[in-house]
JSON list of C-alpha atoms in Angstrom, two decimals:
[
{"chain": "P", "resi": 1, "resn": "VAL", "atom": "CA", "xyz": [-56.78, 12.88, -10.34]},
{"chain": "P", "resi": 2, "resn": "ASN", "atom": "CA", "xyz": [-59.21, 15.09, -11.78]},
{"chain": "P", "resi": 3, "resn": "ASP", "atom": "CA", "xyz": [-61.58, 14.84, -8.03]},
{"chain": "P", "resi": 4, "resn": "ASN", "atom": "CA", "xyz": [-61.06, 11.02, -8.36]},
{"chain": "P", "resi": 5, "resn": "LEU", "atom": "CA", "xyz": [-60.55, 9.57, -4.94]},
{"chain": "P", "resi": 6, "resn": "SER", "atom": "CA", "xyz": [-58.87, 6.78, -6.00]},
{"chain": "P", "resi": 7, "resn": "GLN", "atom": "CA", "xyz": [-55.39, 5.76, -3.91]},
{"chain": "P", "resi": 8, "resn": "TYR", "atom": "CA", "xyz": [-52.43, 5.37, -5.74]},
{"chain": "P", "resi": 9, "resn": "LYS", "atom": "CA", "xyz": [-49.40, 3.25, -4.07]},
{"chain": "P", "resi": 10, "resn": "ILE", "atom": "CA", "xyz": [-46.10, 3.48, -5.51]},
{"chain": "P", "resi": 11, "resn": "THR", "atom": "CA", "xyz": [-43.42, 1.20, -4.58]},
{"chain": "P", "resi": 12, "resn": "LEU", "atom": "CA", "xyz": [-39.92, 2.25, -4.97]},
{"chain": "P", "resi": 13, "resn": "SER", "atom": "CA", "xyz": [-36.68, 0.14, -4.35]},
{"chain": "P", "resi": 14, "resn": "GLY", "atom": "CA", "xyz": [-32.94, 0.58, -4.87]},
{"chain": "P", "resi": 15, "resn": "THR", "atom": "CA", "xyz": [-29.48, -0.10, -3.71]},
{"chain": "P", "resi": 16, "resn": "VAL", "atom": "CA", "xyz": [-26.98, 1.91, -2.02]},
{"chain": "P", "resi": 17, "resn": "LYS", "atom": "CA", "xyz": [-23.41, 1.51, -3.38]},
{"chain": "P", "resi": 18, "resn": "SER", "atom": "CA", "xyz": [-20.61, 2.60, -1.17]},
{"chain": "P", "resi": 19, "resn": "PRO", "atom": "CA", "xyz": [-17.85, 4.15, -2.64]},
{"chain": "P", "resi": 20, "resn": "LYS", "atom": "CA", "xyz": [-14.54, 2.24, -2.70]},
{"chain": "P", "resi": 21, "resn": "LEU", "atom": "CA", "xyz": [-10.90, 2.09, -4.27]},
{"chain": "P", "resi": 22, "resn": "ASN", "atom": "CA", "xyz": [-9.42, -0.81, -5.87]},
{"chain": "P", "resi": 23, "resn": "PHE", "atom": "CA", "xyz": [-5.82, -1.26, -6.63]},
{"chain": "P", "resi": 24, "resn": "ASP", "atom": "CA", "xyz": [-3.66, -2.79, -9.36]},
{"chain": "P", "resi": 25, "resn": "PRO", "atom": "CA", "xyz": [-1.76, -4.45, -8.47]},
{"chain": "P", "resi": 26, "resn": "ALA", "atom": "CA", "xyz": [-3.39, -5.62, -5.04]},
{"chain": "P", "resi": 27, "resn": "PHE", "atom": "CA", "xyz": [0.05, -6.22, -3.50]},
{"chain": "P", "resi": 28, "resn": "LEU", "atom": "CA", "xyz": [3.51, -4.32, -3.95]},
{"chain": "P", "resi": 29, "resn": "ILE", "atom": "CA", "xyz": [6.51, -5.84, -3.28]},
{"chain": "P", "resi": 30, "resn": "LEU", "atom": "CA", "xyz": [9.70, -3.33, -3.91]},
{"chain": "P", "resi": 31, "resn": "MET", "atom": "CA", "xyz": [12.64, -4.90, -4.69]},
{"chain": "P", "resi": 32, "resn": "PRO", "atom": "CA", "xyz": [15.64, -4.71, -2.05]},
{"chain": "P", "resi": 33, "resn": "VAL", "atom": "CA", "xyz": [18.19, -2.11, -2.68]},
{"chain": "P", "resi": 34, "resn": "PRO", "atom": "CA", "xyz": [21.26, -0.60, -1.42]},
{"chain": "P", "resi": 35, "resn": "LEU", "atom": "CA", "xyz": [21.03, 2.09, 1.42]},
{"chain": "P", "resi": 36, "resn": "ASP", "atom": "CA", "xyz": [20.24, 5.73, -0.01]},
{"chain": "P", "resi": 37, "resn": "VAL", "atom": "CA", "xyz": [18.88, 3.96, -3.06]},
{"chain": "P", "resi": 38, "resn": "GLU", "atom": "CA", "xyz": [15.78, 4.63, -4.72]},
{"chain": "P", "resi": 39, "resn": "THR", "atom": "CA", "xyz": [13.37, 2.07, -6.03]},
{"chain": "P", "resi": 40, "resn": "GLU", "atom": "CA", "xyz": [9.92, 2.73, -7.41]},
{"chain": "P", "resi": 41, "resn": "THR", "atom": "CA", "xyz": [6.58, 1.86, -9.00]},
{"chain": "P", "resi": 42, "resn": "ASP", "atom": "CA", "xyz": [3.68, 3.22, -10.07]},
{"chain": "P", "resi": 43, "resn": "ILE", "atom": "CA", "xyz": [-0.23, 1.43, -8.96]},
{"chain": "P", "resi": 44, "resn": "ASN", "atom": "CA", "xyz": [-3.48, 1.98, -10.51]},
{"chain": "P", "resi": 45, "resn": "ILE", "atom": "CA", "xyz": [-5.82, 2.99, -8.38]},
{"chain": "P", "resi": 46, "resn": "ILE", "atom": "CA", "xyz": [-9.83, 2.41, -9.61]},
{"chain": "P", "resi": 47, "resn": "PRO", "atom": "CA", "xyz": [-12.07, 4.26, -8.12]},
{"chain": "P", "resi": 48, "resn": "GLN", "atom": "CA", "xyz": [-15.84, 2.56, -7.87]},
{"chain": "P", "resi": 49, "resn": "ASP", "atom": "CA", "xyz": [-19.48, 4.28, -7.40]},
{"chain": "P", "resi": 50, "resn": "TYR", "atom": "CA", "xyz": [-18.35, 8.15, -6.72]},
{"chain": "P", "resi": 51, "resn": "LEU", "atom": "CA", "xyz": [-21.04, 10.21, -7.35]},
{"chain": "P", "resi": 52, "resn": "ARG", "atom": "CA", "xyz": [-19.05, 13.51, -6.85]},
{"chain": "P", "resi": 53, "resn": "ARG", "atom": "CA", "xyz": [-15.63, 14.71, -7.12]},
{"chain": "P", "resi": 54, "resn": "SER", "atom": "CA", "xyz": [-13.34, 13.39, -3.98]},
{"chain": "P", "resi": 55, "resn": "ARG", "atom": "CA", "xyz": [-9.60, 13.74, -3.24]},
{"chain": "P", "resi": 56, "resn": "ILE", "atom": "CA", "xyz": [-7.46, 10.80, -2.31]},
{"chain": "P", "resi": 57, "resn": "HIS", "atom": "CA", "xyz": [-5.22, 10.94, 0.73]},
{"chain": "P", "resi": 58, "resn": "VAL", "atom": "CA", "xyz": [-2.27, 8.61, 1.68]},
{"chain": "P", "resi": 59, "resn": "GLU", "atom": "CA", "xyz": [-1.53, 7.88, 4.98]},
{"chain": "P", "resi": 60, "resn": "LEU", "atom": "CA", "xyz": [2.49, 6.63, 5.10]},
{"chain": "P", "resi": 61, "resn": "PRO", "atom": "CA", "xyz": [3.75, 4.48, 7.42]},
{"chain": "P", "resi": 62, "resn": "GLU", "atom": "CA", "xyz": [6.08, 4.91, 10.35]},
{"chain": "P", "resi": 63, "resn": "ILE", "atom": "CA", "xyz": [8.75, 2.44, 10.31]},
{"chain": "P", "resi": 64, "resn": "GLU", "atom": "CA", "xyz": [10.86, 1.65, 13.08]},
{"chain": "P", "resi": 65, "resn": "ALA", "atom": "CA", "xyz": [14.67, 1.11, 12.02]},
{"chain": "P", "resi": 66, "resn": "GLU", "atom": "CA", "xyz": [17.05, -1.15, 13.72]},
{"chain": "P", "resi": 67, "resn": "ASP", "atom": "CA", "xyz": [18.69, 1.52, 15.58]},
{"chain": "P", "resi": 68, "resn": "GLY", "atom": "CA", "xyz": [15.08, 2.72, 17.33]},
{"chain": "P", "resi": 69, "resn": "ASP", "atom": "CA", "xyz": [14.71, 5.63, 15.11]},
{"chain": "P", "resi": 70, "resn": "LYS", "atom": "CA", "xyz": [11.35, 6.36, 13.20]},
{"chain": "P", "resi": 71, "resn": "ILE", "atom": "CA", "xyz": [11.78, 6.79, 9.72]},
{"chain": "P", "resi": 72, "resn": "TYR", "atom": "CA", "xyz": [9.69, 7.51, 6.84]},
{"chain": "P", "resi": 73, "resn": "PRO", "atom": "CA", "xyz": [10.91, 5.77, 3.78]},
{"chain": "P", "resi": 74, "resn": "PHE", "atom": "CA", "xyz": [8.10, 6.08, 1.35]},
{"chain": "P", "resi": 75, "resn": "SER", "atom": "CA", "xyz": [6.71, 9.22, -0.88]},
{"chain": "P", "resi": 76, "resn": "VAL", "atom": "CA", "xyz": [3.97, 9.16, -3.00]},
{"chain": "P", "resi": 77, "resn": "GLN", "atom": "CA", "xyz": [3.10, 11.25, -6.27]},
{"chain": "P", "resi": 78, "resn": "PHE", "atom": "CA", "xyz": [0.17, 11.64, -8.27]},
{"chain": "P", "resi": 79, "resn": "PRO", "atom": "CA", "xyz": [1.19, 12.46, -11.63]},
{"chain": "P", "resi": 80, "resn": "GLY", "atom": "CA", "xyz": [-2.11, 13.30, -12.90]},
{"chain": "P", "resi": 81, "resn": "GLY", "atom": "CA", "xyz": [-3.55, 14.35, -9.82]},
{"chain": "P", "resi": 82, "resn": "GLN", "atom": "CA", "xyz": [-5.61, 12.94, -6.83]},
{"chain": "P", "resi": 83, "resn": "ASP", "atom": "CA", "xyz": [-8.96, 13.98, -7.44]},
{"chain": "P", "resi": 84, "resn": "ILE", "atom": "CA", "xyz": [-11.42, 11.63, -8.26]},
{"chain": "P", "resi": 85, "resn": "VAL", "atom": "CA", "xyz": [-13.98, 12.86, -10.99]},
{"chain": "P", "resi": 86, "resn": "LEU", "atom": "CA", "xyz": [-16.41, 11.19, -12.74]},
{"chain": "P", "resi": 87, "resn": "SER", "atom": "CA", "xyz": [-16.25, 11.08, -16.66]},
{"chain": "P", "resi": 88, "resn": "SER", "atom": "CA", "xyz": [-18.93, 12.01, -19.29]},
{"chain": "P", "resi": 89, "resn": "ASP", "atom": "CA", "xyz": [-19.61, 8.19, -19.80]},
{"chain": "P", "resi": 90, "resn": "GLY", "atom": "CA", "xyz": [-20.38, 7.76, -16.08]},
{"chain": "P", "resi": 91, "resn": "LYS", "atom": "CA", "xyz": [-17.48, 6.02, -14.60]},
{"chain": "P", "resi": 92, "resn": "ASN", "atom": "CA", "xyz": [-14.45, 6.95, -12.19]},
{"chain": "P", "resi": 93, "resn": "ASN", "atom": "CA", "xyz": [-11.22, 7.96, -14.21]},
{"chain": "P", "resi": 94, "resn": "GLN", "atom": "CA", "xyz": [-8.71, 5.87, -12.66]},
{"chain": "P", "resi": 95, "resn": "LEU", "atom": "CA", "xyz": [-5.23, 7.50, -10.67]},
{"chain": "P", "resi": 96, "resn": "ILE", "atom": "CA", "xyz": [-2.05, 6.54, -11.15]},
{"chain": "P", "resi": 97, "resn": "CYS", "atom": "CA", "xyz": [-0.04, 6.66, -7.70]},
{"chain": "P", "resi": 98, "resn": "HIS", "atom": "CA", "xyz": [3.89, 6.46, -8.00]},
{"chain": "P", "resi": 99, "resn": "ILE", "atom": "CA", "xyz": [5.18, 5.02, -4.93]},
{"chain": "P", "resi": 100, "resn": "THR", "atom": "CA", "xyz": [9.07, 5.61, -3.97]},
{"chain": "P", "resi": 101, "resn": "PHE", "atom": "CA", "xyz": [11.17, 4.07, -1.00]},
{"chain": "P", "resi": 102, "resn": "ARG", "atom": "CA", "xyz": [14.40, 5.14, -0.03]},
{"chain": "P", "resi": 103, "resn": "SER", "atom": "CA", "xyz": [16.01, 4.90, 3.10]},
{"chain": "P", "resi": 104, "resn": "SER", "atom": "CA", "xyz": [19.70, 5.63, 4.73]},
{"chain": "P", "resi": 105, "resn": "LYS", "atom": "CA", "xyz": [19.11, 2.98, 7.29]},
{"chain": "P", "resi": 106, "resn": "PRO", "atom": "CA", "xyz": [18.76, -0.95, 6.99]},
{"chain": "P", "resi": 107, "resn": "VAL", "atom": "CA", "xyz": [15.13, -1.62, 7.55]},
{"chain": "P", "resi": 108, "resn": "SER", "atom": "CA", "xyz": [12.61, -4.12, 6.23]},
{"chain": "P", "resi": 109, "resn": "PHE", "atom": "CA", "xyz": [8.54, -3.71, 6.36]},
{"chain": "P", "resi": 110, "resn": "LEU", "atom": "CA", "xyz": [5.34, -5.67, 5.84]},
{"chain": "P", "resi": 111, "resn": "GLY", "atom": "CA", "xyz": [2.54, -3.09, 6.22]},
{"chain": "P", "resi": 112, "resn": "ASN", "atom": "CA", "xyz": [-0.11, -1.14, 4.73]},
{"chain": "P", "resi": 113, "resn": "MET", "atom": "CA", "xyz": [-0.39, 2.13, 3.33]},
{"chain": "P", "resi": 114, "resn": "CYS", "atom": "CA", "xyz": [-4.00, 3.43, 3.89]},
{"chain": "P", "resi": 115, "resn": "PHE", "atom": "CA", "xyz": [-6.01, 5.31, 0.73]},
{"chain": "P", "resi": 116, "resn": "THR", "atom": "CA", "xyz": [-8.76, 7.44, 1.97]},
{"chain": "P", "resi": 117, "resn": "ASP", "atom": "CA", "xyz": [-11.08, 10.00, 0.42]},
{"chain": "P", "resi": 118, "resn": "GLU", "atom": "CA", "xyz": [-12.54, 13.19, 1.86]},
{"chain": "P", "resi": 119, "resn": "GLU", "atom": "CA", "xyz": [-15.01, 11.17, 3.73]},
{"chain": "P", "resi": 120, "resn": "GLU", "atom": "CA", "xyz": [-12.72, 8.55, 4.99]},
{"chain": "P", "resi": 121, "resn": "ASN", "atom": "CA", "xyz": [-13.90, 5.82, 2.77]}
]
């Protein structure tokens, strides 16, 4: 600075936070229902550490019925949209996911629904 040949050393440190999704409730148990009757519930998706807008995608499970047919008895909707946005206070807004189950065949299922963002986090 000002033709002074002194050396300056700057040390930088930081923490990298990977974006993640939390769920409330963490586990979902749907009540048994008669054939062709819907059961449904809402879950809250709580995004953390997203620095830019991202869209949530859901991979619904394929289930094998007793007769061997593959069925997709689950459906999901996002009443407020499925985009993760950063609010003015720097936090990610939570999303509501409405999950519905309906089957015309007897089926019992224990498994996962996979929620990912555009970068497959």
